[in-house]
Coordinates of C-alpha atoms in Angstrom, one line a residue:
M1 CA 139.3 99.9 42.7
A2 CA 139.4 99.8 46.5
K3 CA 136.4 98.4 48.5
G4 CA 135.7 101.8 50.0
N5 CA 135.4 103.4 46.6
K6 CA 132.9 100.9 45.4
A7 CA 130.6 101.5 48.4
A8 CA 131.1 105.3 48.1
D9 CA 130.2 105.1 44.4
V10 CA 127.0 103.1 45.2
R11 CA 126.1 105.5 48.1
A12 CA 126.3 108.4 45.7
K13 CA 123.4 107.0 43.6
S14 CA 119.7 107.8 44.1
A15 CA 117.1 105.2 45.0
D16 CA 116.0 104.9 41.4
E17 CA 119.6 104.4 40.2
L18 CA 120.0 101.7 42.9
A19 CA 116.9 99.9 41.8
T20 CA 118.1 100.0 38.2
M21 CA 121.6 98.8 39.2
L22 CA 120.1 95.9 41.2
L23 CA 117.9 94.9 38.3
D24 CA 121.0 94.8 36.0
L25 CA 123.0 92.8 38.5
R26 CA 120.1 90.3 38.9
K27 CA 120.0 89.9 35.1
E28 CA 123.8 89.3 35.0
Q29 CA 123.5 86.8 37.8
F30 CA 120.8 84.9 35.9
N31 CA 123.0 84.9 32.8
L32 CA 126.0 83.6 34.7
R33 CA 123.9 80.8 36.3
F34 CA 122.6 79.9 32.8
Q35 CA 126.1 79.8 31.4
R36 CA 127.3 77.6 34.3
A37 CA 124.4 75.2 33.7
T38 CA 125.1 74.9 30.0
G39 CA 128.9 74.6 30.6
Q40 CA 129.8 77.8 28.8
Q41 CA 131.1 79.7 31.8
E42 CA 134.6 81.2 31.6
G43 CA 135.0 83.7 34.5
V44 CA 134.1 81.7 37.6
G45 CA 135.0 84.6 39.9
R46 CA 132.4 86.9 38.4
V47 CA 129.6 84.9 40.0
R48 CA 130.9 85.7 43.5
Q49 CA 131.6 89.3 42.5
V50 CA 128.1 89.8 41.2
R51 CA 126.6 88.2 44.4
R52 CA 128.6 90.6 46.6
E53 CA 127.7 93.6 44.5
I54 CA 124.0 92.7 44.8
A55 CA 124.4 92.5 48.6
R56 CA 126.2 95.9 48.6
V57 CA 123.4 97.6 46.7
K58 CA 120.7 96.0 48.8
T59 CA 122.5 97.0 52.0
I60 CA 123.0 100.6 51.0
A61 CA 119.4 100.9 49.7
A62 CA 118.1 99.7 53.1
E63 CA 120.4 102.2 54.8
K64 CA 119.0 105.0 52.7
K65 CA 115.4 103.9 53.3
I66 CA 116.0 103.8 57.1
S67 CA 117.6 107.3 57.1
A68 CA 114.8 108.7 55.0
V69 CA 112.2 107.4 57.6
K70 CA 114.2 108.9 60.5
S71 CA 114.5 112.3 58.8

């Protein structure tokens, strides 16, 4: 999937959906860190991917919050 599509998909979600998505990503990040600590990790690229997805969700949530205040 192209980068633009990922951001567009996230932007289409509501604030509640973004909060749920962020919670799921945080859980996955925790599990990946736990796997790394115990030496069970297989996909090393997924850690970076999850970190970037968290940043994308948080950025878009902040944008939506700012635009809601201005409206």
